[in-house]
Amino acid sequence: MTGPGPAAIKKTAQPPVTRLTRSSSSTQSRQSDPTETQESGPGLYGKQRKKQTDSALAQDLSQMSVSGQDSLSTSEGKMSKGSGDSVQAAQSSGSKPDLSSPSVVSAKSSSRGGLASVARLVKLGRCKNVVVVAGAGISTASGIPDFRTPGTGLYANLEKYNIPYPEAIFNIDYFSNDPQPFFSLAKALYPGSHRPNYIHYFIRMLHHKGLLLRMYTQNIDGLEKVCGIPDDKLVEAHGSFATASCHLCYTTYPAEEAKHAIMSDNVPICTFCAATVKPDVVFFGEDLPQKYFLHTKDFPKADLLIIMGTSLQIEPFASLVNTVRSTVPRLLLNRHAVGPFERVPLRRGDHVELGDLEDTVRRFAEMLGWNNEIEELMRSQETQCLPTLISNPPSVTPCQSRGASEPPARLETSRSRPGAQRGASSGSSEETDSETDSKSSASSGLSN
Ligand code: CNA
C-alpha cells in the first residue's frame, strides 16, 4: 500500500450521522483510512457539505433521543456503538462489563437456544413487526463477495484496482478524480448475473406471512427486489444501481445508458455539467437516501430485530441496531459476533447464532415450519421472468446545481441531496405499507 493520492489528501473531515462513514468505534480501520484523519481546507462545495452535516447530526440525534432509544451516546456529539453499548447493557443488568472478554466466546455461550427462543416467540404471534437489518453476508451464498471476509472479501482483493487504500473505491472525492477503480468494480457488481439465495427468500417469506415491517439493507446488488420483496418494504440504505445521476450536480441519467457505458469501458457524462455520472450507490461522504429516515418510525415500532450478514462497521447504519426499544429481542445471525453483540453480558433479549448464514437461516425456517414454503417460493420465482432492475427516469432534467438558475427543490431536512429526493418521492411507503402477498397470518402460516 502506498500513501493516499492527491484526491484523498484533499478530503475533508467527515463525521456525519446521515452520511456514509465507517464506524467511529473501529479504531484500527479508522487509522488505516487517511481520509478520516487529515484535515484540509474545504472548497466552497466542501463547506456546503460540512454545514449540512452539522445540522443533520443535530437533527438526527434529537430524533433518536425523542424516541427514547437506548445505547446511543450523544456525548461530545459523537455516535457510540460497540463497547459503549455493551457497557450500557451491563449497567442495566447490574453486572460489571467484561471489556476484555473475547467476543466470539461470549457470543457463542449466549447463543444456545437463541434461535429456538426467537422461533417460539414468532410462533406465539409475539413478533408482528419484524425489522431486518442486513449486509453483504446475505449475498455471499449468491456468489457476491462481501467487504471484509479475509481472503475472499473485496477489501482483500483490491490490488488490481490500483488504489491507495480499500475505501478509496467508495470515496466520492477519489471517484471525482478517478472513476476507473469504481467502474471496474461496478462491472462485476452490476445486478443481473447473480440470483437471490435462500436467505433472501426467507426475508421474502417474513413479508409473505405479514410479519415484515421493513428490511434495511446495505447491499447494492438488488437481490432483495429480485426475490420479490416489494419496494415499500425495503430500504436500500446505501443506494443501488437501479438509478444513476451526476456525482456532482445530481442530474438524473438513464440508468441503462450508464450501465451500457460502464460495461463498455466508457465514462457516462452528465448532460448538464459534463461531470462523471455514477450509479446511485452511496459513497463515503455522501448522503443516504431519504427513505433511510423511515427508521425513525420503524425501529421504535419493531417487536423483533433480526441482524444478518453485516460487520456493523459503517455508520450511520450500524447504530440503527441500538434504536429498538430495550425490551425488544434482537437476533444476530452472522459468522462472527459484531457491534453490540461483541461483548458480554449481552442485553436481555439479545440472541446470537454464529455460523454460516444460509445454514442458520434454514434451521430457523425449519423451526418455524416455513422451509417447504420457502423452497416452493424459490422454485416458482426462479421460473418467472425477472423484474427489471433498472428504471429509466422519464427524462433527463436539469439539476439543482450550484450554477443552476433555478433554486434547488430541497426537502425539509437539510441532510438530503437532490438525488435523494427522487428516492423520497418514490418512497411514499412511509404511510402506505403494501399488503402482504399472502392472506396467511403469522399464526395460521405457522401451523404446518
Ligand atoms: P462486511 O463488512 O463485509 O461484513 C459482512 C459480514 O457478513 C461479516 O461479518 C462476515 O463475517 C459476514 N458473513 C459473510 N458471509 C457470511 C456467511 N456465509 N455466513 C455468515 N456470515 C457471513 O459487509 P457489510 O454489509 O457489513 O458492510 C456494508 C457495506 C458492504 C455496504 O456499504 C455495501 O454496499 C457493501 N457491499 C455490498 C455487497 C452487496 O451488495 N452484495 C457486496 C460487498 C460489499
XYZ file of C-alpha atoms in Angstrom, residues 36-435:
400
model
C -10.597 10.495 8.024
C -7.527 11.715 9.798
C -6.356 14.504 7.546
C -7.828 17.939 7.704
C -7.625 20.339 4.853
C -9.451 23.479 3.905
C -12.591 22.583 2.029
C -13.554 24.444 -1.098
C -16.969 26.030 -1.484
C -18.595 22.728 -2.158
C -16.895 21.209 0.858
C -18.179 23.997 3.089
C -21.723 23.430 1.944
C -21.429 19.772 2.732
C -19.974 20.415 6.189
C -22.767 22.841 7.093
C -25.429 20.356 6.110
C -23.665 17.683 8.068
C -23.711 19.590 11.324
C -27.403 20.320 11.195
C -28.106 16.794 10.080
C -26.213 15.479 13.070
C -28.208 17.584 15.497
C -31.497 16.701 13.898
C -30.825 13.014 13.753
C -29.661 12.826 17.328
C -32.703 14.703 18.547
C -34.932 12.318 16.661
C -33.154 9.416 18.263
C -33.500 10.727 21.776
C -37.100 11.838 21.355
C -37.996 8.293 20.545
C -36.456 7.260 23.841
C -33.842 4.956 22.451
C -31.141 3.393 24.469
C -27.490 2.985 23.779
C -26.976 5.995 21.588
C -24.422 8.178 23.254
C -24.574 11.796 22.259
C -21.727 12.942 24.441
C -19.330 15.162 22.562
C -21.687 14.858 19.612
C -20.322 11.513 18.630
C -22.096 8.311 17.881
C -21.130 5.387 20.019
C -21.514 1.745 19.337
C -19.733 -1.494 20.146
C -18.219 -1.327 23.570
C -20.352 1.620 24.592
C -23.425 -0.434 24.043
C -22.027 -3.349 25.981
C -21.234 -1.181 28.935
C -24.737 0.152 28.976
C -26.197 -3.307 28.695
C -24.036 -4.429 31.561
C -25.017 -1.474 33.684
C -28.677 -2.001 33.077
C -28.351 -5.624 34.099
C -26.413 -4.649 37.183
C -23.280 -6.530 36.327
C -19.823 -5.349 35.515
C -18.913 -5.384 31.843
C -16.010 -7.559 30.908
C -14.378 -5.452 28.254
C -11.518 -7.821 27.775
C -13.601 -10.863 27.100
C -13.217 -12.336 23.616
C -16.352 -11.610 21.717
C -16.678 -14.901 19.960
C -16.515 -16.905 23.169
C -19.091 -14.747 24.886
C -21.390 -14.740 21.927
C -21.179 -18.477 21.439
C -22.027 -19.205 25.022
C -25.006 -16.903 24.877
C -26.329 -18.294 21.660
C -27.529 -21.665 22.897
C -31.209 -21.958 22.253
C -31.414 -18.413 20.975
C -32.745 -19.344 17.597
C -35.352 -21.641 19.136
C -36.399 -18.943 21.618
C -36.976 -16.451 18.872
C -38.777 -19.034 16.733
C -41.037 -19.698 19.697
C -41.831 -16.003 20.039
C -42.692 -15.804 16.356
C -44.896 -18.872 16.580
C -46.687 -17.406 19.580
C -47.540 -14.392 17.447
C -45.455 -12.026 19.538
C -43.463 -10.701 16.570
C -45.635 -8.952 14.045
C -43.400 -6.001 13.246
C -40.110 -7.579 12.355
C -37.313 -5.329 11.182
C -34.450 -6.955 9.293
C -31.054 -5.302 9.104
C -28.760 -6.898 6.531
C -25.385 -6.642 4.896
C -23.153 -8.248 2.336
C -23.115 -11.575 4.202
C -26.622 -12.404 2.962
C -25.359 -12.372 -0.616
C -22.144 -14.356 -0.340
C -24.210 -17.511 -0.906
C -25.176 -15.936 -4.240
C -21.517 -15.686 -5.169
C -21.015 -11.991 -4.373
C -18.023 -11.354 -2.119
C -18.553 -9.220 0.962
C -16.190 -6.445 2.050
C -14.280 -7.792 4.975
C -14.136 -11.574 4.990
C -10.398 -12.305 4.958
C -9.242 -13.827 1.691
C -12.498 -13.600 -0.234
C -13.788 -10.116 0.685
C -13.458 -7.278 -1.799
C -11.087 -5.428 0.506
C -8.624 -8.294 0.356
C -8.664 -8.296 -3.435
C -8.323 -4.699 -4.441
C -4.718 -4.541 -5.642
C -5.900 -4.866 -9.196
C -7.805 -1.592 -8.907
C -4.625 0.331 -8.158
C -5.987 2.328 -5.261
C -4.086 3.548 -2.205
C -6.424 2.073 0.422
C -9.573 -0.092 0.116
C -12.159 2.516 0.981
C -10.898 4.791 -1.802
C -13.011 2.815 -4.198
C -16.140 4.162 -2.475
C -14.794 7.631 -1.759
C -16.637 10.344 -3.666
C -13.638 12.658 -3.875
C -11.446 9.886 -5.106
C -14.116 8.997 -7.673
C -14.279 12.593 -8.782
C -10.603 12.437 -9.580
C -10.503 8.943 -10.999
C -13.724 6.982 -11.572
C -11.999 3.973 -13.117
C -11.420 1.935 -9.948
C -15.104 2.101 -9.033
C -16.237 1.469 -12.587
C -14.052 -1.637 -12.747
C -15.681 -2.911 -9.592
C -19.140 -1.856 -10.787
C -18.750 -4.060 -13.839
C -18.523 -7.040 -11.529
C -21.251 -5.886 -9.147
C -23.916 -4.730 -11.613
C -27.115 -6.657 -10.939
C -28.029 -9.270 -13.462
C -25.523 -12.038 -13.107
C -26.464 -13.180 -9.600
C -29.539 -14.827 -8.170
C -31.121 -14.419 -4.743
C -30.496 -17.272 -2.336
C -32.416 -18.960 0.472
C -31.702 -16.100 2.860
C -33.334 -13.534 0.587
C -36.351 -15.785 0.216
C -36.571 -16.262 3.968
C -36.968 -12.496 4.284
C -39.490 -12.533 1.482
C -41.346 -15.210 3.482
C -41.426 -12.922 6.507
C -43.256 -10.464 4.287
C -45.465 -13.218 2.885
C -46.521 -14.067 6.418
C -47.360 -10.443 7.125
C -44.574 -10.066 9.676
C -42.051 -7.839 7.924
C -42.258 -4.225 8.974
C -39.233 -3.277 6.889
C -35.946 -4.601 5.624
C -32.959 -2.269 5.861
C -30.170 -3.454 3.611
C -26.707 -2.092 2.987
C -26.445 -4.184 -0.135
C -26.305 -2.722 -3.582
C -26.807 -5.941 -5.508
C -30.578 -5.547 -5.844
C -31.250 -9.176 -4.920
C -33.910 -8.220 -2.397
C -36.025 -6.825 -5.198
C -35.294 -9.738 -7.498
C -36.599 -12.188 -4.913
C -39.818 -10.210 -4.657
C -39.543 -8.088 -1.527
C -41.700 -5.121 -2.501
C -40.235 -1.671 -2.745
C -42.247 -0.295 0.137
C -40.900 -2.981 2.471
C -37.324 -2.264 1.501
C -34.850 0.440 2.380
C -31.694 0.235 0.292
C -29.731 2.385 2.676
C -26.593 2.535 0.567
C -28.401 3.074 -2.706
C -28.410 0.812 -5.724
C -27.574 0.520 -9.400
C -31.236 0.976 -10.326
C -30.801 4.684 -10.966
C -27.876 6.879 -11.918
C -27.026 10.544 -11.713
C -24.225 13.043 -11.996
C -21.959 12.680 -8.982
C -21.526 16.449 -8.877
C -24.841 18.114 -9.751
C -27.160 15.096 -9.294
C -28.849 15.473 -12.667
C -30.517 12.152 -13.353
C -29.141 9.992 -16.111
C -30.767 6.939 -17.716
C -29.515 4.020 -15.655
C -29.442 1.645 -18.599
C -27.257 4.066 -20.547
C -24.929 4.465 -17.592
C -24.663 0.698 -17.324
C -24.004 0.347 -21.026
C -21.249 2.961 -20.895
C -19.601 1.437 -17.836
C -19.786 -2.094 -19.197
C -18.172 -0.860 -22.427
C -15.352 0.829 -20.504
C -16.677 4.287 -21.296
C -17.400 7.073 -18.843
C -21.003 8.306 -18.732
C -21.035 12.088 -18.802
C -23.627 14.409 -17.318
C -25.674 16.163 -19.986
C -25.921 19.233 -17.811
C -22.492 19.879 -16.337
C -20.276 17.313 -18.086
C -19.081 15.744 -14.845
C -18.982 11.988 -14.428
C -22.199 10.092 -13.890
C -22.310 7.220 -11.443
C -24.932 4.708 -10.339
C -26.742 5.959 -7.228
C -24.695 3.817 -4.893
C -23.930 5.826 -1.745
C -20.255 6.559 -1.285
C -18.425 7.542 1.880
C -19.155 11.205 2.415
C -22.469 11.091 0.526
C -25.954 11.411 1.909
C -28.076 8.370 2.437
C -31.373 8.147 0.536
C -34.285 9.943 2.121
C -36.089 6.649 2.559
C -33.479 5.686 5.133
C -35.174 8.049 7.581
C -38.140 5.718 7.806
C -36.022 4.215 10.569
C -37.187 6.918 12.974
C -40.676 5.424 12.803
C -39.869 1.781 12.182
C -37.377 0.974 14.892
C -39.496 2.224 17.800
C -42.337 0.100 16.388
C -40.300 -3.083 15.943
C -41.062 -6.115 18.104
C -38.191 -8.221 16.733
C -34.937 -7.139 15.135
C -33.038 -9.635 13.002
C -29.495 -8.622 12.057
C -27.821 -10.725 9.413
C -24.574 -10.816 7.472
C -23.084 -7.493 8.444
C -19.965 -6.418 10.293
C -21.811 -3.296 11.555
C -18.828 -1.167 10.634
C -20.476 1.514 8.551
C -22.258 4.450 10.099
C -24.899 5.657 10.473
C -26.369 2.288 9.506
C -24.572 0.339 12.228
C -26.116 2.336 15.046
C -29.639 1.549 13.904
C -29.483 -1.720 15.824
C -29.325 0.260 19.051
C -32.542 2.109 18.393
C -35.130 -0.565 19.060
C -36.790 -0.495 22.452
C -34.714 -2.130 25.155
C -37.283 -4.892 25.654
C -37.266 -5.906 22.011
C -35.475 -9.148 21.169
C -32.509 -8.759 18.833
C -31.238 -11.775 16.913
C -27.803 -11.647 15.301
C -27.146 -14.216 12.581
C -23.576 -13.954 11.394
C -20.253 -15.713 11.215
C -18.813 -13.513 13.963
C -20.228 -11.521 16.826
C -20.358 -7.876 15.790
C -21.345 -4.474 17.123
C -23.182 -4.552 20.460
C -23.140 -8.362 20.384
C -19.370 -8.493 20.684
C -19.104 -8.311 24.432
C -20.698 -9.766 27.498
C -23.065 -9.527 29.045
C -25.481 -9.275 26.206
C -28.556 -7.210 26.629
C -31.514 -9.180 27.903
C -33.360 -10.411 24.830
C -30.244 -10.451 22.662
C -29.538 -13.698 20.853
C -26.557 -14.615 18.735
C -26.338 -17.544 16.354
C -22.911 -17.842 14.799
C -22.070 -19.866 11.720
C -22.811 -19.986 8.049
C -25.802 -17.781 7.439
C -27.585 -19.944 4.934
C -27.356 -22.980 7.243
C -28.598 -20.933 10.183
C -31.479 -19.439 8.260
C -32.507 -22.879 7.014
C -32.580 -24.156 10.582
C -34.574 -21.130 11.647
C -37.053 -21.699 8.809
C -37.394 -25.337 9.786
C -38.149 -24.370 13.371
C -40.814 -22.040 12.060
C -42.209 -24.672 9.712
C -41.557 -22.477 6.696
C -38.931 -24.485 4.857
C -41.193 -26.157 2.311
C -42.938 -22.915 1.533
C -39.655 -21.107 1.010
C -38.375 -23.784 -1.313
C -41.625 -23.734 -3.227
C -41.447 -19.956 -3.443
C -37.880 -20.146 -4.732
C -38.845 -22.667 -7.388
C -41.785 -20.625 -8.600
C -39.896 -17.346 -8.534
C -36.899 -18.710 -10.367
C -39.062 -19.833 -13.254
C -40.729 -16.466 -13.635
C -39.357 -13.593 -15.626
C -37.020 -11.388 -13.672
C -38.337 -7.985 -12.767
C -36.404 -5.236 -14.421
C -33.962 -3.728 -12.018
C -33.129 -0.666 -13.998
C -35.715 2.043 -14.117
C -35.210 4.772 -16.613
C -36.226 8.180 -15.379
C -38.799 9.690 -17.756
C -36.468 12.443 -18.837
C -33.145 13.917 -18.000
C -33.887 17.059 -16.090
C -31.586 19.907 -15.232
C -30.182 19.582 -11.777
C -30.175 21.832 -8.784
C -26.511 22.516 -9.149
C -24.717 25.443 -7.648
C -24.649 27.083 -11.046
C -28.235 26.382 -11.965
C -30.543 29.336 -12.352
C -33.447 27.590 -10.629
C -33.143 27.248 -6.860
C -32.896 23.681 -5.705
C -36.072 21.939 -4.646
C -34.923 20.939 -1.221
C -36.579 18.653 1.249
C -37.292 19.906 4.726
C -34.313 18.126 6.102
C -31.015 19.667 5.172
C -29.474 16.226 5.001
C -30.861 15.352 1.640
C -29.127 15.796 -1.601
C -31.342 16.422 -4.596
C -30.667 12.931 -5.842
C -32.112 11.570 -2.641
C -35.388 13.394 -3.226
C -36.161 11.069 -6.051
C -35.955 8.187 -3.647
C -38.051 10.089 -1.164
C -40.818 10.800 -3.581
C -40.965 7.205 -4.663
C -40.804 6.238 -1.041
C -44.341 7.121 -0.152
C -44.108 3.851 1.678
C -43.987 5.671 4.978
C -47.745 5.842 5.048
C -48.653 3.149 2.584
C -47.257 -0.187 3.520
C -48.015 -2.789 0.946
C -50.405 -5.586 1.575
